[in-house]
Coordinates of C-alpha atoms and ligand atoms in Angstrom, one line a residue:
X220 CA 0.0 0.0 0.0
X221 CA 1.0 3.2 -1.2
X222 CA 2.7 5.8 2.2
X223 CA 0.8 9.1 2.8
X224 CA 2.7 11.9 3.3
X225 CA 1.2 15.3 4.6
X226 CA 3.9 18.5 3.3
X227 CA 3.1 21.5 5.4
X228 CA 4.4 24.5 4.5
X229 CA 3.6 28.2 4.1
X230 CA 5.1 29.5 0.7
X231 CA 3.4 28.1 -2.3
X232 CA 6.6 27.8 -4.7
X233 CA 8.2 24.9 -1.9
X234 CA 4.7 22.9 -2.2
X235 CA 4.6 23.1 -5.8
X236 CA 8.2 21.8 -5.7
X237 CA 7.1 18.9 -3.1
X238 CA 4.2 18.2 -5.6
X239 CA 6.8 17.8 -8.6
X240 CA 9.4 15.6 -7.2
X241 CA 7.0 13.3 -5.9
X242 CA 4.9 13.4 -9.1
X243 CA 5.9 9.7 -10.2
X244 CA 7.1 8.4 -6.6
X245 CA 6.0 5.5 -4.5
X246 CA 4.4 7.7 -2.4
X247 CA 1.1 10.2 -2.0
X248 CA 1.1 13.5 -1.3
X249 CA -0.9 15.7 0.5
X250 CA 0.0 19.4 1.0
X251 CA -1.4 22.2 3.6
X252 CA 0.0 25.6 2.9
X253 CA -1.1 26.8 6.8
X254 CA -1.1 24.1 10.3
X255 CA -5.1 24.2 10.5
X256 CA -5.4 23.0 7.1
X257 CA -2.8 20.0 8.0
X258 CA -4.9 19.1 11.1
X259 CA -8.0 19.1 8.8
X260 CA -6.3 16.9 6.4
X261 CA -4.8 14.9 9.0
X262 CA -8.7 14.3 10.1
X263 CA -9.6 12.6 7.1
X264 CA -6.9 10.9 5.2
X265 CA -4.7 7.9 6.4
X266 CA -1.3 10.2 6.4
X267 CA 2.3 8.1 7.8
X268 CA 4.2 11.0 7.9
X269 CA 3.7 14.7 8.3
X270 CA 7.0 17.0 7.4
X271 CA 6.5 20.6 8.6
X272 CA 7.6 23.8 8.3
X273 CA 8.6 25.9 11.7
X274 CA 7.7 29.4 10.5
X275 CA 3.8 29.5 9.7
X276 CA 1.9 32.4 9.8
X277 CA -1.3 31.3 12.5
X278 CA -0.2 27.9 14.3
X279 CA 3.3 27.9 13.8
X280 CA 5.3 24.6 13.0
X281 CA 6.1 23.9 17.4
X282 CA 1.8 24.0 17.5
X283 CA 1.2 21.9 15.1
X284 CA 3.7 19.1 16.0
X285 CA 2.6 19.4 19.1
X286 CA -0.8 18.8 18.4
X287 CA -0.3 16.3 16.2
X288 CA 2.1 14.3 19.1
X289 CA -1.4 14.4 21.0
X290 CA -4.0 13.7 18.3
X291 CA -2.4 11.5 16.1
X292 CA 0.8 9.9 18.2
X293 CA 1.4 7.4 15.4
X294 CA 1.8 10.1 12.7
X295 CA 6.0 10.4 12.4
X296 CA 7.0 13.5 12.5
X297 CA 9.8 15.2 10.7
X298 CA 11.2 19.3 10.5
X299 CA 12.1 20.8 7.7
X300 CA 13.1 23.7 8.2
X301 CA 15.6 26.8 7.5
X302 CA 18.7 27.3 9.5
X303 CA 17.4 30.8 11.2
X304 CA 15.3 28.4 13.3
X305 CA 18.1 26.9 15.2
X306 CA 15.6 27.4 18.9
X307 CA 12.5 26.8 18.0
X308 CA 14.0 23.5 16.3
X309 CA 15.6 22.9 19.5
X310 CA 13.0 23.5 21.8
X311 CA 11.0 21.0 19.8
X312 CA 13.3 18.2 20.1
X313 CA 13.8 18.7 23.7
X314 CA 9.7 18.1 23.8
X315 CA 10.7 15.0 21.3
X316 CA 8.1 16.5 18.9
X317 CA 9.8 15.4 16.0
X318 CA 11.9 12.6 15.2
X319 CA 14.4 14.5 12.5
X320 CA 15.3 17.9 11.3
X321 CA 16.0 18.5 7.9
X322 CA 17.0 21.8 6.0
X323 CA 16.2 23.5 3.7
X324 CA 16.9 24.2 0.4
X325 CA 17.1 19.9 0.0
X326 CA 18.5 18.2 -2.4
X327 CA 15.7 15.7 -4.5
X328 CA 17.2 12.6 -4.3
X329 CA 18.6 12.8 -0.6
X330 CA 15.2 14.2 0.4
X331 CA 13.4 11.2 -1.2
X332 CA 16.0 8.7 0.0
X333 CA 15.6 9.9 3.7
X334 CA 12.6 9.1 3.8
X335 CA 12.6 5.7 2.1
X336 CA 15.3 5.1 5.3
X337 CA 12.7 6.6 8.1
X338 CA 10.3 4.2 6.3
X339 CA 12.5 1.4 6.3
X340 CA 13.0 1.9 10.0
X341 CA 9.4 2.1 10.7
X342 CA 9.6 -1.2 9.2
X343 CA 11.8 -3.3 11.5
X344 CA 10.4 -1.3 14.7
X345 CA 6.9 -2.2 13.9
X346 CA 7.7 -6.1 13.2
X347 CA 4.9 -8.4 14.0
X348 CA 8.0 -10.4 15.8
X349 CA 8.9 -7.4 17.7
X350 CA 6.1 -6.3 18.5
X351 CA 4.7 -9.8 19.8
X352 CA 7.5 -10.4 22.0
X353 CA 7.4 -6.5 23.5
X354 CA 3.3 -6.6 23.9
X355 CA 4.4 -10.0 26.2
X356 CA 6.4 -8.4 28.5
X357 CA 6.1 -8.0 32.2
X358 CA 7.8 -4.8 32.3
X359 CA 8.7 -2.1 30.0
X360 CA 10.5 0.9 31.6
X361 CA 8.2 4.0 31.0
X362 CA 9.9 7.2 31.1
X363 CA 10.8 8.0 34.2
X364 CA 8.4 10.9 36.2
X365 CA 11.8 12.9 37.4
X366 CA 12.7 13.1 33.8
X367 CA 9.6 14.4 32.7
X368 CA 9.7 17.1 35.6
X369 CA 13.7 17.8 34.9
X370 CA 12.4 18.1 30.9
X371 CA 9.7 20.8 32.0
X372 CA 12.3 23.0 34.5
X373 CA 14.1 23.0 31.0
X374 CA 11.5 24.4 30.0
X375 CA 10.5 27.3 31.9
X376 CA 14.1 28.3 32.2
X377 CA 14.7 27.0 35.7
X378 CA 17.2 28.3 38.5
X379 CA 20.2 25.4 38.9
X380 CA 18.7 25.4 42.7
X381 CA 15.5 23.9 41.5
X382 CA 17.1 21.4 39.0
X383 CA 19.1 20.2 41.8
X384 CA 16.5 19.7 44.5
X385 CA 14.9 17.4 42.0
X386 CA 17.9 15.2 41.4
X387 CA 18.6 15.4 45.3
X388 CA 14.9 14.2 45.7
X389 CA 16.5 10.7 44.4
X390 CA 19.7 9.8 45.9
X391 CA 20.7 6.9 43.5
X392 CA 20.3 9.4 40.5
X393 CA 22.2 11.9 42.4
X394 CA 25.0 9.0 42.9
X395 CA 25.1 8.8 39.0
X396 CA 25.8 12.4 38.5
X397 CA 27.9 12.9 40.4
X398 CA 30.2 9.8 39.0
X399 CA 29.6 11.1 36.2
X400 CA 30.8 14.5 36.8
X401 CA 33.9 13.7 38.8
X402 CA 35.3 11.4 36.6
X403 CA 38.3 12.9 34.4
X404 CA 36.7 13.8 31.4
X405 CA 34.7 16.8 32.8
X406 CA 37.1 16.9 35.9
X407 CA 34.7 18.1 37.9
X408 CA 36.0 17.6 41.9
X409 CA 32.5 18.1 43.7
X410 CA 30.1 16.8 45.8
X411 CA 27.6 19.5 45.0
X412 CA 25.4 18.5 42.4
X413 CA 24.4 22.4 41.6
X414 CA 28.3 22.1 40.4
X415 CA 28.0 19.0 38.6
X416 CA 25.3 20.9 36.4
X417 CA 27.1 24.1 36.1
X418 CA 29.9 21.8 34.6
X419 CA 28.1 19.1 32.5
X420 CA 25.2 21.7 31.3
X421 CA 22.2 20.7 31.2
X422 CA 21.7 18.4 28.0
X423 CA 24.2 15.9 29.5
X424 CA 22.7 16.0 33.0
X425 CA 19.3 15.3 31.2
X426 CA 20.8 11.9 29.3
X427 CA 21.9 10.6 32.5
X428 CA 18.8 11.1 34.4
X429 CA 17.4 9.3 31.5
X430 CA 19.6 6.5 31.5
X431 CA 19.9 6.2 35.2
X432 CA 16.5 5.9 35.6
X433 CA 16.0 2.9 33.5
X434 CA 19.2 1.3 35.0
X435 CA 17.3 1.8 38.6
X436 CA 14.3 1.4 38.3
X437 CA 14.2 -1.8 36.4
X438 CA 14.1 -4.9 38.5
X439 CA 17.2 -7.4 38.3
X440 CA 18.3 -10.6 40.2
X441 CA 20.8 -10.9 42.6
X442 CA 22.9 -13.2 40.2
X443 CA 22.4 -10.6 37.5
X444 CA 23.2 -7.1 39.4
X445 CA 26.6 -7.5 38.3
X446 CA 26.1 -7.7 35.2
X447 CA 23.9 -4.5 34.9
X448 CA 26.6 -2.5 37.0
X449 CA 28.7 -3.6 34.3
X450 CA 26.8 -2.1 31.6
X451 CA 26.2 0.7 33.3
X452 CA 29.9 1.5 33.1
X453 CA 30.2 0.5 29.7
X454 CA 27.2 2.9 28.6
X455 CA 29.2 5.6 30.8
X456 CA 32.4 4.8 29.2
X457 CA 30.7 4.5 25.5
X458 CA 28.8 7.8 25.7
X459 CA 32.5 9.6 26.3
X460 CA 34.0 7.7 23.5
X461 CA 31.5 8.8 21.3
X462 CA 32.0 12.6 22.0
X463 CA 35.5 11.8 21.4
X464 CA 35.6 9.9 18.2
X465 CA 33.1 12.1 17.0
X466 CA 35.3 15.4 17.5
X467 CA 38.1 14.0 16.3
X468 CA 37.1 11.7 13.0
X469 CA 34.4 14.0 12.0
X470 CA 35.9 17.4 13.3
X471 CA 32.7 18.5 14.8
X472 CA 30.9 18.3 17.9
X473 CA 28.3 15.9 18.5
X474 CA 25.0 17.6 18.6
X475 CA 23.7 17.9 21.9
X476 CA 20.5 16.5 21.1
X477 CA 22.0 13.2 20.0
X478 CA 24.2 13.6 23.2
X479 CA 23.0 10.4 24.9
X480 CA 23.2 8.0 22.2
X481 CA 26.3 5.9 23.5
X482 CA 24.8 6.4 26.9
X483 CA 21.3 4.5 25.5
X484 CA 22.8 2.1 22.6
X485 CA 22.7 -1.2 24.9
X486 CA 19.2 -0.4 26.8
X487 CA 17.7 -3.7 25.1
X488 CA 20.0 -5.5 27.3
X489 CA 18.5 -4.4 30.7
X490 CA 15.2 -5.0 29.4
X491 CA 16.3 -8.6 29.0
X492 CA 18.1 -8.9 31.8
X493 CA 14.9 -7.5 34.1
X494 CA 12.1 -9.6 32.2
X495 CA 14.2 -12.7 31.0
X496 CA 16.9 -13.1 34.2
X497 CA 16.6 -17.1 33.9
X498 CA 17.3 -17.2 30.1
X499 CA 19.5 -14.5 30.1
X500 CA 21.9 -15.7 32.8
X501 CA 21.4 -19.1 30.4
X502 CA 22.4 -17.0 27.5
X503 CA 25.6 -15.9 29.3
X504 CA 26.5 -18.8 29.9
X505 CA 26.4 -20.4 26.6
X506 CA 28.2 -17.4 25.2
X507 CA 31.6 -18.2 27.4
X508 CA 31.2 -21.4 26.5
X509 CA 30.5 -21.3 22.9
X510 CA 32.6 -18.5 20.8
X511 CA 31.6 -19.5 17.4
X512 CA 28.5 -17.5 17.2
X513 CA 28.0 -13.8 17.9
X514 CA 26.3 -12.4 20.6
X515 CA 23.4 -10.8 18.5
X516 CA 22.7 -14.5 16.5
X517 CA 22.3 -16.5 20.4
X518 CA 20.1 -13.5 21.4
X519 CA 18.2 -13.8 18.7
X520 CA 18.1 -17.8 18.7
X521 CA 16.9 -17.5 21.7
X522 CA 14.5 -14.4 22.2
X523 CA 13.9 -14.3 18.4
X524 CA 15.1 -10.6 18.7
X525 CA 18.3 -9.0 19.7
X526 CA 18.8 -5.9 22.1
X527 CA 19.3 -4.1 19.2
X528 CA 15.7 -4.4 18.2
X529 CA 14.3 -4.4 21.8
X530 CA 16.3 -1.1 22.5
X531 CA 15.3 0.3 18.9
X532 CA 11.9 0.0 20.4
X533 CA 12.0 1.2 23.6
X534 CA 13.3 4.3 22.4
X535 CA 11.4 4.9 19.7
X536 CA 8.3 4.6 22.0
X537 CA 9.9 7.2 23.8
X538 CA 9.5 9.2 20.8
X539 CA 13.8 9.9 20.8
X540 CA 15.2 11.2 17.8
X541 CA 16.0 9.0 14.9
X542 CA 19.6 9.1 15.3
X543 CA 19.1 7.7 18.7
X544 CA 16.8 5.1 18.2
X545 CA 19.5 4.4 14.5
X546 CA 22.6 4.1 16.9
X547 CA 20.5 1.7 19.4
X548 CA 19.0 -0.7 16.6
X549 CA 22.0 -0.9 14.3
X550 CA 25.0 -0.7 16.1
X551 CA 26.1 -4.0 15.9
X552 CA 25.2 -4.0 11.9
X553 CA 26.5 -0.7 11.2
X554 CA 27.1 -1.1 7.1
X555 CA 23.4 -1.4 6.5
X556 CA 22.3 0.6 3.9
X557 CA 18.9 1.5 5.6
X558 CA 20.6 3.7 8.0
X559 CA 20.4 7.4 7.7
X560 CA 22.7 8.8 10.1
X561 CA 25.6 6.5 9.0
X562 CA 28.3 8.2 11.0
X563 CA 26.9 8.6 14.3
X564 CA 26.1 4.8 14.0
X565 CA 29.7 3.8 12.9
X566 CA 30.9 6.0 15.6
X567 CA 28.6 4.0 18.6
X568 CA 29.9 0.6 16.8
X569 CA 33.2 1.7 17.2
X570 CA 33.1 3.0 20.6
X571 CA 30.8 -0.2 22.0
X572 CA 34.2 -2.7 20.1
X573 CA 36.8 -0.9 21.9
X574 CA 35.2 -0.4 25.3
X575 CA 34.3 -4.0 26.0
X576 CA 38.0 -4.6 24.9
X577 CA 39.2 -2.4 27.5
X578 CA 36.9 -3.7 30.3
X579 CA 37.9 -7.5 29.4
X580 CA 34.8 -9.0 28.6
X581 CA 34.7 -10.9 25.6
X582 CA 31.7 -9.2 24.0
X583 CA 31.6 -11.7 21.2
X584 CA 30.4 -8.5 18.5
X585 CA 32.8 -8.3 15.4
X586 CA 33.9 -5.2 14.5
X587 CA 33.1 -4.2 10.9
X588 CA 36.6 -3.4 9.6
X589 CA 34.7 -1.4 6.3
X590 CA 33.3 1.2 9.5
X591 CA 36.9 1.7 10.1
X592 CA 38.0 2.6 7.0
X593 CA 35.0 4.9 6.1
X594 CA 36.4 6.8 8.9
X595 CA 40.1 6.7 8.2
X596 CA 41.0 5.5 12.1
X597 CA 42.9 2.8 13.0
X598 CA 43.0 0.2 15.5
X599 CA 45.6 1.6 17.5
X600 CA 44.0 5.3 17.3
X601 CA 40.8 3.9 19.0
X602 CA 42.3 1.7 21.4
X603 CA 44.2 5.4 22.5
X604 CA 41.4 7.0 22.7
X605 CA 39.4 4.6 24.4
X606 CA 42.3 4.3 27.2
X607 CA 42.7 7.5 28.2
X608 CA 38.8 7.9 29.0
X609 CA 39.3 4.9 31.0
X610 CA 42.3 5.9 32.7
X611 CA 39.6 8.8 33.9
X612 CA 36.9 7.0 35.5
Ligands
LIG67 FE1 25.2 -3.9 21.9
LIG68 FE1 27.6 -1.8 23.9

C-alpha cells in the first residue's frame, strides 16, 4: 500500500516543488500551505508522515507538531526547516516532537532517499515479531516521572537550585551524576550537584537522568546485578568515547541532542536482563562457552530478537530522535544501507568494540573493519582514545 505523506508549508513555490518531485514516486502526497489545514487533512486521510515547516503564519510549526504528538501519536513527524530556526528547532526536540530535522533548500534525491530510510526503520520497529515479544512483556520501563519534571524546568528556564533539588529528591540518580561529573573527562571535583550541572550543562545531565533511571528502576536478580553495573559503566564509558571519536574523525561536535546515544545504545540488554533473568543468565552462559557465534545471533536464537531491536523499540516509544533510536537498533550492523545517520552509527559501533575490549569482557560483537575505514581511524587510534577515558573514571 501506497505511504501518505502530509507537506506543510507556508510558501506556495516549496509545495509546488514537493508536488513535482513526488509526481511519479511511491508515495502520495498531500499538501497544507497553513497548520489548520494540515490538522483538517490529517482528520480525514490515512497520512504516515507529516513533514513541517517551523515558521507559519497562525499555528506555527512547534503547534502543530505538538498537536499532532497528542491527536495523532502514530503520525512520524519530521522538520524541515531553515537554518534561522536553530531554537525553535531545538526546543522541539527537547519536547521529542519530531523525530528528524532536515533543511532547507534539500536536495531531490537525498530528500526522497531519507525518507525511504525513516520508512525502512518504521519497518523493523513495527515487526509483527517485535512487536509480539514486546506486547508480552512483564515490564517495559516508562519514562521515568523525574525526567519528565527535569524536561519541564528546562523548560521554563529554571534556576540550577531547582534542577538540583529534583535530582537530590532521588539519591541513586544523584550518585550517578555525580560519578559522572567527577570522573576525568569533565574533571569536575564536587560533591555539589548544583556544580556538577554548572559543569556538564544541562543536556548531558538530562541523558543521564534518563539513562539512570532505566538502570534503577528496572528490577534485576541478585545473580544478575553484576552484570547491569557492568553495563552501566560500559554505557558511561561509551557515551565519552563517542564525544570523542566524533570530535576527532568527524571534526565536529556531537549535537547535543544526540548527546545520549552511547549512553542509550545497549538499553535492550536491561530490558532482558529484568524480564528474561533465567534465560538471560542461560544465554551468558552459553556465550563463554560457545565462541563461534555472535552475541546478536544467540540473542536472537533465543529471544527471536536481539537488544538491538528491543532497545530500537524502547526508544522509539519514547519518541527519541532518529539518530538515537538508528545508533540503538544498528550498532552491531553498522554497514546497513537503511541507516540514515551512518556516522553517528559507525561511531557508537566503534566506541561499543573498543570499550568492551578495555573492560575485558569478551563481548563476542565483530567489528566491521569497512566502518573503520570509512572513517580513516585505525585500531591503535581507537584503542588510544578509548584508554585515556578509562584511565579517567
Ligand atoms: Fe550492543
Ligand atoms: Fe555496547
Amino acid at each position: 500500500m501506497k505511504k501518505n505523506i502530509l507537506f506543510v508549508d507556508d510558501e506556495k513555490q516549496i509545495l509546488r516543488a514537493v508536488n513535482r518531485l513526488f509526481m511519479d514516486s511511491k508515495y502520495t502526497v498531500f499538501m497544507a500551505d497553513n497548520g489548520e489545514d494540515a490538522l483538517n487533512i490529517l482528520e480525514k486521510e490515512n497520512i504516515d508522515m507529516l513533514i513541517s515547516d517551523m515558521r507559519m503564519p497562525g499555528m506555527d510549526g512547534y503547534q502543530l507538531l505538538k498537536a499532532v504528538k497528542e491527536e495523532f501519536p502514530s503520525v512520524i513527524r519530521i522538520i524541515l526547516s531553515g537554518y534561522a530556526e536553530g531554537e525553535v528547532v531545538f526546543k522541539s526536540f527537547r519536547q521529542n516532537l519530531a523525530k528528524l530535522y532536515l533543511f532547507k533548500p534539500w536536495d531531490n534525491s537525498q530528500l526522497m532517499s531519507i525518507i525511504d530510510r525513516v520508512f525502512e526503520t518504521e519497518k523493523v520497529l513495527k515487526d509483527k515479531n517485535l512487536l509480539s515479544i514486546v506486547s508480552n512483556l512483564e515490564e517495559l520501563p516508562t519514562i521515568s516521572d523525574t525526567y519528565n519534571r527535569f524536561c519541564s524546568l528546562i523548560d521554563i528556564d529554571a534556576d540550577v537550585r531547582e534542577f538540583s533539588a529534583l535530582i537530590e529528591e532521588d539519591p541513586s540518580i544523584a550518585a550517578k551524576v555525580l560519578h559522572y561529573a567527577n570522573s576525568a573527562f569533565f574533571g569536575a571535583k564536587t560533591g555539589s550537584i548544583s556544580q556538577a550541572i554548572m559543569y556538564m550543562g544541562l543536556d548531558n545531565i538530562k541523558n543521564i537522568v534518563l539513562t539512570a533511571t532505566v538502570f534503577d528502576r528496572m528490577n534485576s536478580r541478585e545473580k544478575l546485578l553484576n552484570l547491569r553495573e557492568e553495563l552501566w559503566e560500559h554505557a558511561c564509558l561509551c557515551n565519552k568515547a563517542v564525544i570523542l571519536l566524533h570530535e576527532k574523525l568527524l571534526g565536529k561536535r556531537l549535537p547535543e541532542i544526540y548527546a545520549s546515544a552511547g549512553l542509550l545504545h545497549d538499553i535492550g540488554r536491561i530490558v532482558f536482563i529484568s524480564n528474561f533473568p533465567e534465560g538471560y543468565s542461560r544465554l551468558i552462559k552459553t556465550i563463554d562457552t560457545d565462541k563461534s557465534k555472535s552475541f546478536v545471533d544467540v540473542e536472537t536464537e533465543a529471544f527471536s530478537v536481539s537488544h538491538q531491536e528491543m532497545g530500537g523499540y524502547l526508544l522509539d516509544w519514547w519518541e527519541l530522535p532518529l539518530p538515537i533510536v538508528e545508533a540503538a537498533l544498528y550498532h552491531h550492523s553498522p554497514g546497513l544501507d537503511k541507516i540514515l545517520n551512518k556516522e553517528l552509527v559507525s561511531i557508537v559501533h566503534i566506541a561499543d568494540y573498543f570499550v568492551w575490549e578495555l573492560m575485558g569482557t569478551n563481548s563476542m560483537n565483530s567489528l566491521d573493519i569497512d566502518v573503520m575505514d570509512n572513517l580513516n581511524i585505525s585500531m591503535a587510534e581507537c584503542r588510544k582514545i578509548v584508554r585515556n577515558i578509562y584511565k579517567g573514571l
